[in-house]
PDB file of C-alpha atoms in Angstrom:
ATOM      1  CA  LYS U1353     -16.584  -3.555  -9.717  1.00  0.00           C
ATOM      2  CA  ASN U1354     -13.263  -1.684  -9.816  1.00  0.00           C
ATOM      3  CA  GLU U1355     -10.541  -4.303  -9.985  1.00  0.00           C
ATOM      4  CA  VAL U1356      -6.818  -4.606 -10.501  1.00  0.00           C
ATOM      5  CA  GLU U1357      -5.375  -7.785 -11.972  1.00  0.00           C
ATOM      6  CA  GLN U1358      -1.722  -8.745 -12.021  1.00  0.00           C
ATOM      7  CA  SER U1359       0.155 -11.456 -13.854  1.00  0.00           C
ATOM      8  CA  PRO U1360       1.963 -13.639 -13.331  1.00  0.00           C
ATOM      9  CA  GLN U1361       1.211 -14.497  -9.718  1.00  0.00           C
ATOM     10  CA  ASN U1362       4.648 -16.083  -9.302  1.00  0.00           C
ATOM     11  CA  LEU U1363       7.776 -15.629 -11.370  1.00  0.00           C
ATOM     12  CA  THR U1364      11.144 -17.329 -11.048  1.00  0.00           C
ATOM     13  CA  ALA U1365      14.057 -16.030 -13.114  1.00  0.00           C
ATOM     14  CA  GLN U1366      17.767 -16.558 -13.421  1.00  0.00           C
ATOM     15  CA  GLU U1367      20.067 -13.718 -12.512  1.00  0.00           C
ATOM     16  CA  GLY U1368      20.528 -11.392 -15.472  1.00  0.00           C
ATOM     17  CA  GLU U1369      17.178 -12.105 -17.100  1.00  0.00           C
ATOM     18  CA  PHE U1370      14.797  -9.386 -18.285  1.00  0.00           C
ATOM     19  CA  ILE U1371      11.577  -9.505 -16.283  1.00  0.00           C
ATOM     20  CA  THR U1372       8.117  -8.200 -17.066  1.00  0.00           C
ATOM     21  CA  ILE U1373       5.194  -7.991 -14.662  1.00  0.00           C
ATOM     22  CA  ASN U1374       1.798  -6.965 -15.978  1.00  0.00           C
ATOM     23  CA  CYS U1375      -1.110  -5.073 -14.480  1.00  0.00           C
ATOM     24  CA  SER U1376      -4.538  -4.398 -15.914  1.00  0.00           C
ATOM     25  CA  TYR U1377      -7.453  -2.525 -14.450  1.00  0.00           C
ATOM     26  CA  SER U1378     -11.138  -2.369 -15.125  1.00  0.00           C
ATOM     27  CA  VAL U1379     -12.055   1.324 -15.433  1.00  0.00           C
ATOM     28  CA  GLY U1380     -10.456   4.740 -15.744  1.00  0.00           C
ATOM     29  CA  ILE U1381      -7.785   5.779 -13.295  1.00  0.00           C
ATOM     30  CA  SER U1382      -6.063   8.954 -12.226  1.00  0.00           C
ATOM     31  CA  ALA U1383      -2.806   7.289 -11.207  1.00  0.00           C
ATOM     32  CA  LEU U1384      -1.094   3.910 -11.068  1.00  0.00           C
ATOM     33  CA  HIS U1385       1.537   2.919  -8.535  1.00  0.00           C
ATOM     34  CA  TRP U1386       4.105   0.150  -8.552  1.00  0.00           C
ATOM     35  CA  LEU U1387       5.178  -0.955  -5.094  1.00  0.00           C
ATOM     36  CA  GLN U1388       7.695  -3.426  -3.742  1.00  0.00           C
ATOM     37  CA  GLN U1389       7.008  -5.507  -0.637  1.00  0.00           C
ATOM     38  CA  HIS U1390       9.901  -7.255   1.069  1.00  0.00           C
ATOM     39  CA  PRO U1391       9.666 -10.505   3.064  1.00  0.00           C
ATOM     40  CA  GLY U1392       9.475  -8.572   6.337  1.00  0.00           C
ATOM     41  CA  GLY U1393       6.333  -6.891   5.032  1.00  0.00           C
ATOM     42  CA  GLY U1394       7.538  -3.351   4.436  1.00  0.00           C
ATOM     43  CA  ILE U1395       6.188  -1.565   1.339  1.00  0.00           C
ATOM     44  CA  VAL U1396       8.282   0.758  -0.797  1.00  0.00           C
ATOM     45  CA  SER U1397       6.906   2.916  -3.567  1.00  0.00           C
ATOM     46  CA  LEU U1398       8.761   2.399  -6.849  1.00  0.00           C
ATOM     47  CA  PHE U1399       6.806   4.499  -9.349  1.00  0.00           C
ATOM     48  CA  MET U1400       3.695   6.611  -9.634  1.00  0.00           C
ATOM     49  CA  LEU U1401       2.565   7.257 -13.191  1.00  0.00           C
ATOM     50  CA  SER U1402      -0.475   8.493 -15.033  1.00  0.00           C
ATOM     51  CA  SER U1403       0.891   8.317 -18.590  1.00  0.00           C
ATOM     52  CA  GLY U1404       3.905   7.238 -20.612  1.00  0.00           C
ATOM     53  CA  LYS U1405       6.974   5.709 -19.108  1.00  0.00           C
ATOM     54  CA  LYS U1406       9.296   6.164 -16.142  1.00  0.00           C
ATOM     55  CA  LYS U1407      12.746   4.735 -15.497  1.00  0.00           C
ATOM     56  CA  HIS U1408      14.757   4.415 -12.335  1.00  0.00           C
ATOM     57  CA  GLY U1409      17.966   2.475 -12.511  1.00  0.00           C
ATOM     58  CA  ARG U1410      17.165  -1.001 -13.813  1.00  0.00           C
ATOM     59  CA  LEU U1411      13.422  -0.542 -13.349  1.00  0.00           C
ATOM     60  CA  ILE U1412      11.108   0.719 -16.071  1.00  0.00           C
ATOM     61  CA  ALA U1413       7.357   1.276 -15.747  1.00  0.00           C
ATOM     62  CA  THR U1414       5.022   1.903 -18.652  1.00  0.00           C
ATOM     63  CA  ILE U1415       1.335   2.585 -18.863  1.00  0.00           C
ATOM     64  CA  ASN U1416      -1.164   2.495 -21.735  1.00  0.00           C
ATOM     65  CA  ILE U1417      -4.208   4.417 -20.638  1.00  0.00           C
ATOM     66  CA  GLN U1418      -6.343   3.386 -23.616  1.00  0.00           C
ATOM     67  CA  GLU U1419      -5.697  -0.306 -23.021  1.00  0.00           C
ATOM     68  CA  LYS U1420      -5.886   0.044 -19.221  1.00  0.00           C
ATOM     69  CA  HIS U1421      -2.606  -1.767 -18.840  1.00  0.00           C
ATOM     70  CA  SER U1422       0.752  -1.196 -17.215  1.00  0.00           C
ATOM     71  CA  SER U1423       3.991  -3.135 -17.151  1.00  0.00           C
ATOM     72  CA  LEU U1424       6.939  -3.156 -14.796  1.00  0.00           C
ATOM     73  CA  HIS U1425      10.216  -4.263 -16.331  1.00  0.00           C
ATOM     74  CA  ILE U1426      13.416  -5.182 -14.542  1.00  0.00           C
ATOM     75  CA  THR U1427      16.549  -5.332 -16.656  1.00  0.00           C
ATOM     76  CA  ALA U1428      19.561  -7.428 -15.645  1.00  0.00           C
ATOM     77  CA  SER U1429      17.703  -8.956 -12.706  1.00  0.00           C
ATOM     78  CA  HIS U1430      19.573  -9.715  -9.500  1.00  0.00           C
ATOM     79  CA  PRO U1431      18.748 -11.907  -6.487  1.00  0.00           C
ATOM     80  CA  ARG U1432      18.231  -8.757  -4.405  1.00  0.00           C
ATOM     81  CA  ASP U1433      15.277  -7.929  -6.681  1.00  0.00           C
ATOM     82  CA  SER U1434      13.433 -10.883  -5.142  1.00  0.00           C
ATOM     83  CA  ALA U1435      10.285  -9.474  -3.542  1.00  0.00           C
ATOM     84  CA  VAL U1436       6.552  -9.095  -4.120  1.00  0.00           C
ATOM     85  CA  TYR U1437       5.726  -6.423  -6.696  1.00  0.00           C
ATOM     86  CA  ILE U1438       2.325  -4.835  -6.323  1.00  0.00           C
ATOM     87  CA  CYS U1439       0.331  -2.704  -8.715  1.00  0.00           C
ATOM     88  CA  ALA U1440      -2.128  -0.271  -7.140  1.00  0.00           C
ATOM     89  CA  VAL U1441      -4.396   2.309  -8.741  1.00  0.00           C
ATOM     90  CA  THR U1442      -6.434   5.329  -7.837  1.00  0.00           C
ATOM     91  CA  PHE U1443      -9.659   4.950  -9.751  1.00  0.00           C
ATOM     92  CA  SER U1444     -11.208   8.084 -11.223  1.00  0.00           C
ATOM     93  CA  GLY U1445     -13.810   9.401  -8.818  1.00  0.00           C
ATOM     94  CA  SER U1446     -12.046   7.838  -5.847  1.00  0.00           C
ATOM     95  CA  ALA U1447      -9.812  10.668  -4.813  1.00  0.00           C
ATOM     96  CA  ARG U1448      -6.995   9.042  -2.922  1.00  0.00           C
ATOM     97  CA  GLN U1449      -7.983   5.495  -2.146  1.00  0.00           C
ATOM     98  CA  LEU U1450      -5.559   2.938  -3.572  1.00  0.00           C
ATOM     99  CA  THR U1451      -6.935  -0.340  -4.890  1.00  0.00           C
ATOM    100  CA  PHE U1452      -4.284  -3.032  -4.885  1.00  0.00           C
ATOM    101  CA  GLY U1453      -3.547  -5.994  -7.077  1.00  0.00           C
ATOM    102  CA  SER U1454      -2.707  -9.317  -5.501  1.00  0.00           C
ATOM    103  CA  GLY U1455       0.999  -8.957  -6.202  1.00  0.00           C
ATOM    104  CA  THR U1456       3.616 -10.888  -8.124  1.00  0.00           C
ATOM    105  CA  GLN U1457       6.119 -12.927  -6.127  1.00  0.00           C
ATOM    106  CA  LEU U1458       9.442 -12.608  -7.939  1.00  0.00           C
ATOM    107  CA  THR U1459      12.338 -14.911  -7.133  1.00  0.00           C
ATOM    108  CA  VAL U1460      15.647 -14.318  -8.896  1.00  0.00           C
ATOM    109  CA  LEU U1461      18.068 -17.207  -8.616  1.00  0.00           C
ATOM    110  CA  PRO U1462      21.838 -16.709  -8.666  1.00  0.00           C
TER     111      PRO U1462
ATOM    112  CA  GLU Y1290      15.692  10.718   4.292  1.00  0.00           C
ATOM    113  CA  PRO Y1291      12.361  11.325   6.067  1.00  0.00           C
ATOM    114  CA  GLU Y1292      10.274   8.251   6.689  1.00  0.00           C
ATOM    115  CA  VAL Y1293       6.967   7.173   8.131  1.00  0.00           C
ATOM    116  CA  THR Y1294       7.306   5.392  11.459  1.00  0.00           C
ATOM    117  CA  GLN Y1295       4.835   3.110  13.223  1.00  0.00           C
ATOM    118  CA  THR Y1296       4.564   1.745  16.740  1.00  0.00           C
ATOM    119  CA  PRO Y1297       4.364  -0.874  17.983  1.00  0.00           C
ATOM    120  CA  SER Y1298       5.868  -3.211  15.408  1.00  0.00           C
ATOM    121  CA  HIS Y1299       3.911  -6.127  16.870  1.00  0.00           C
ATOM    122  CA  GLN Y1300       0.879  -6.253  19.145  1.00  0.00           C
ATOM    123  CA  VAL Y1301      -0.954  -9.203  20.600  1.00  0.00           C
ATOM    124  CA  THR Y1302      -4.351  -8.601  22.162  1.00  0.00           C
ATOM    125  CA  GLN Y1303      -7.379 -10.489  23.385  1.00  0.00           C
ATOM    126  CA  MET Y1304     -10.620 -10.440  21.440  1.00  0.00           C
ATOM    127  CA  GLY Y1305     -12.812  -7.590  22.623  1.00  0.00           C
ATOM    128  CA  GLN Y1306      -9.944  -5.395  23.749  1.00  0.00           C
ATOM    129  CA  GLU Y1307      -9.246  -1.946  22.368  1.00  0.00           C
ATOM    130  CA  VAL Y1308      -6.003  -1.304  20.510  1.00  0.00           C
ATOM    131  CA  ILE Y1309      -4.396   1.896  19.313  1.00  0.00           C
ATOM    132  CA  LEU Y1310      -1.901   1.794  16.503  1.00  0.00           C
ATOM    133  CA  ARG Y1311       0.357   4.792  16.158  1.00  0.00           C
ATOM    134  CA  CYS Y1312       1.986   6.416  13.178  1.00  0.00           C
ATOM    135  CA  VAL Y1313       4.217   9.425  12.684  1.00  0.00           C
ATOM    136  CA  PRO Y1314       3.828  10.609   9.074  1.00  0.00           C
ATOM    137  CA  ILE Y1315       6.484  12.567   7.207  1.00  0.00           C
ATOM    138  CA  SER Y1316       6.431  16.039   8.705  1.00  0.00           C
ATOM    139  CA  ASN Y1317       5.359  18.195   5.744  1.00  0.00           C
ATOM    140  CA  HIS Y1318       2.844  15.706   4.375  1.00  0.00           C
ATOM    141  CA  LEU Y1319      -0.831  16.621   4.356  1.00  0.00           C
ATOM    142  CA  TYR Y1320      -2.666  13.370   3.624  1.00  0.00           C
ATOM    143  CA  PHE Y1321      -2.589  10.316   5.831  1.00  0.00           C
ATOM    144  CA  TYR Y1322      -3.833   6.793   5.213  1.00  0.00           C
ATOM    145  CA  TRP Y1323      -4.362   3.478   6.916  1.00  0.00           C
ATOM    146  CA  TYR Y1324      -4.254   0.183   5.041  1.00  0.00           C
ATOM    147  CA  ARG Y1325      -4.376  -3.377   6.211  1.00  0.00           C
ATOM    148  CA  GLN Y1326      -3.136  -6.681   4.843  1.00  0.00           C
ATOM    149  CA  ILE Y1327      -4.545  -9.923   6.156  1.00  0.00           C
ATOM    150  CA  LEU Y1328      -1.962 -12.695   5.877  1.00  0.00           C
ATOM    151  CA  GLY Y1329      -1.783 -14.007   2.326  1.00  0.00           C
ATOM    152  CA  GLN Y1330      -4.249 -11.438   0.979  1.00  0.00           C
ATOM    153  CA  LYS Y1331      -4.169  -8.138  -0.879  1.00  0.00           C
ATOM    154  CA  VAL Y1332      -3.485  -4.845   0.805  1.00  0.00           C
ATOM    155  CA  GLU Y1333      -6.791  -3.069   1.471  1.00  0.00           C
ATOM    156  CA  PHE Y1334      -7.567   0.593   1.936  1.00  0.00           C
ATOM    157  CA  LEU Y1335      -9.176   1.569   5.234  1.00  0.00           C
ATOM    158  CA  VAL Y1336      -9.273   5.353   5.469  1.00  0.00           C
ATOM    159  CA  SER Y1337      -7.709   8.602   4.323  1.00  0.00           C
ATOM    160  CA  PHE Y1338      -7.449  11.732   6.443  1.00  0.00           C
ATOM    161  CA  TYR Y1339      -6.891  15.364   5.546  1.00  0.00           C
ATOM    162  CA  ASN Y1340      -7.284  18.641   7.380  1.00  0.00           C
ATOM    163  CA  ASN Y1341      -8.284  16.861  10.588  1.00  0.00           C
ATOM    164  CA  GLU Y1342     -11.128  14.922   9.105  1.00  0.00           C
ATOM    165  CA  ILE Y1343     -11.792  11.696   7.262  1.00  0.00           C
ATOM    166  CA  SER Y1344     -11.547  12.213   3.520  1.00  0.00           C
ATOM    167  CA  GLU Y1345     -12.538   8.727   2.327  1.00  0.00           C
ATOM    168  CA  LYS Y1346     -13.212   5.419   4.011  1.00  0.00           C
ATOM    169  CA  SER Y1347     -13.847   1.891   2.838  1.00  0.00           C
ATOM    170  CA  GLU Y1348     -16.593  -0.549   3.795  1.00  0.00           C
ATOM    171  CA  ILE Y1349     -14.128  -2.190   6.161  1.00  0.00           C
ATOM    172  CA  PHE Y1350     -13.844   1.006   8.208  1.00  0.00           C
ATOM    173  CA  ASP Y1351     -16.979   0.527  10.288  1.00  0.00           C
ATOM    174  CA  ASP Y1352     -17.955   1.955  13.664  1.00  0.00           C
ATOM    175  CA  GLN Y1353     -15.363  -0.071  15.534  1.00  0.00           C
ATOM    176  CA  PHE Y1354     -12.582   1.896  13.821  1.00  0.00           C
ATOM    177  CA  SER Y1355     -11.630   5.497  14.381  1.00  0.00           C
ATOM    178  CA  VAL Y1356      -8.701   7.718  13.454  1.00  0.00           C
ATOM    179  CA  GLU Y1357      -7.285  10.755  15.127  1.00  0.00           C
ATOM    180  CA  ARG Y1358      -4.456  13.223  14.809  1.00  0.00           C
ATOM    181  CA  PRO Y1359      -4.107  14.100  18.490  1.00  0.00           C
ATOM    182  CA  ASP Y1360      -1.176  16.451  18.011  1.00  0.00           C
ATOM    183  CA  GLY Y1361       0.945  17.842  15.204  1.00  0.00           C
ATOM    184  CA  SER Y1362       2.854  14.657  14.573  1.00  0.00           C
ATOM    185  CA  ASN Y1363       0.954  11.486  15.495  1.00  0.00           C
ATOM    186  CA  PHE Y1364      -1.795   9.788  13.511  1.00  0.00           C
ATOM    187  CA  THR Y1365      -3.596   6.955  15.257  1.00  0.00           C
ATOM    188  CA  LEU Y1366      -5.927   4.122  14.345  1.00  0.00           C
ATOM    189  CA  LYS Y1367      -8.137   2.818  17.138  1.00  0.00           C
ATOM    190  CA  ILE Y1368      -9.983  -0.470  17.022  1.00  0.00           C
ATOM    191  CA  ARG Y1369     -12.561  -0.374  19.804  1.00  0.00           C
ATOM    192  CA  SER Y1370     -13.407  -4.014  20.305  1.00  0.00           C
ATOM    193  CA  THR Y1371     -11.071  -6.268  18.391  1.00  0.00           C
ATOM    194  CA  LYS Y1372     -12.252  -9.373  16.580  1.00  0.00           C
ATOM    195  CA  LEU Y1373     -10.271 -12.378  15.454  1.00  0.00           C
ATOM    196  CA  GLU Y1374     -10.610 -11.208  11.852  1.00  0.00           C
ATOM    197  CA  ASP Y1375      -8.856  -7.931  12.684  1.00  0.00           C
ATOM    198  CA  SER Y1376      -5.579  -9.854  12.815  1.00  0.00           C
ATOM    199  CA  ALA Y1377      -3.512  -8.326  10.038  1.00  0.00           C
ATOM    200  CA  MET Y1378      -0.591  -6.089   9.203  1.00  0.00           C
ATOM    201  CA  TYR Y1379      -1.655  -2.450   9.425  1.00  0.00           C
ATOM    202  CA  PHE Y1380       0.224   0.084   7.324  1.00  0.00           C
ATOM    203  CA  CYS Y1381       0.177   3.818   7.720  1.00  0.00           C
ATOM    204  CA  ALA Y1382       1.086   6.010   4.749  1.00  0.00           C
ATOM    205  CA  SER Y1383       1.361   9.701   4.015  1.00  0.00           C
ATOM    206  CA  SER Y1384       1.618  11.917   0.960  1.00  0.00           C
ATOM    207  CA  LEU Y1385       2.279  15.539   0.198  1.00  0.00           C
ATOM    208  CA  ALA Y1386      -0.923  16.055  -1.713  1.00  0.00           C
ATOM    209  CA  GLY Y1387      -3.635  13.737  -2.955  1.00  0.00           C
ATOM    210  CA  THR Y1388      -4.301  11.790  -6.060  1.00  0.00           C
ATOM    211  CA  GLN Y1389      -1.125  12.099  -8.027  1.00  0.00           C
ATOM    212  CA  GLU Y1390       1.428  12.030  -5.280  1.00  0.00           C
ATOM    213  CA  THR Y1391       3.547   9.139  -4.119  1.00  0.00           C
ATOM    214  CA  GLN Y1392       2.358   7.587  -0.882  1.00  0.00           C
ATOM    215  CA  TYR Y1393       5.115   6.710   1.572  1.00  0.00           C
ATOM    216  CA  PHE Y1394       4.429   3.665   3.699  1.00  0.00           C
ATOM    217  CA  GLY Y1395       5.486   2.903   7.237  1.00  0.00           C
ATOM    218  CA  PRO Y1396       6.939  -0.489   8.183  1.00  0.00           C
ATOM    219  CA  GLY Y1397       3.613  -1.741   9.518  1.00  0.00           C
ATOM    220  CA  THR Y1398       2.199  -3.022  12.800  1.00  0.00           C
ATOM    221  CA  ARG Y1399       1.459  -6.713  12.954  1.00  0.00           C
ATOM    222  CA  LEU Y1400      -1.696  -7.170  15.048  1.00  0.00           C
ATOM    223  CA  LEU Y1401      -2.669 -10.577  16.372  1.00  0.00           C
ATOM    224  CA  VAL Y1402      -6.051 -10.958  18.048  1.00  0.00           C
ATOM    225  CA  LEU Y1403      -6.456 -14.085  20.182  1.00  0.00           C
TER     226      LEU Y1403
END
């Protein structure tokens, strides 16, 4: 079965800490997305990547296709980064359908 | 910045009633999607739509669901006879192209079936 696993499920950090959230998937993909979901429920796309690394501000996303693994890093974390971070993939052979991980609840304390 | 909009933001309905959830995708986007998230669970894919027809659908998207693009701007999800288990947040999304394009999500419609 095509699955997406995230870890950790919950993460609490102090402001300023470097944060890493991990995502692994079971079979080949054509793209991987990192999304942010705020307490009100809205979903914002952070990154879409199929290889290598992308950076936007304090956020960095990496992917290792051979190991079927991706990481989302947040440098100099801030309380406003508190949200659920979700990994979602488009499996090869499934043209556009996103399969979602269960999310990582991040809380950054001041 | 263009965004996906959804109406209503909240809907309460009785079991067995029909509901229509509405979405206005970003204007130059070509692919449209519906997802749902039952409270406390993962987001799940329902259906994708391109060129006025369903492109992909999940097992969840059975005969009680249908989608339509009735005009050049709206994209709707209809649930014919709602069940208690249809209570969820429903998200619409759109993208310029398909597989390797960012999907832009609307704010969601929270549906409660009583």
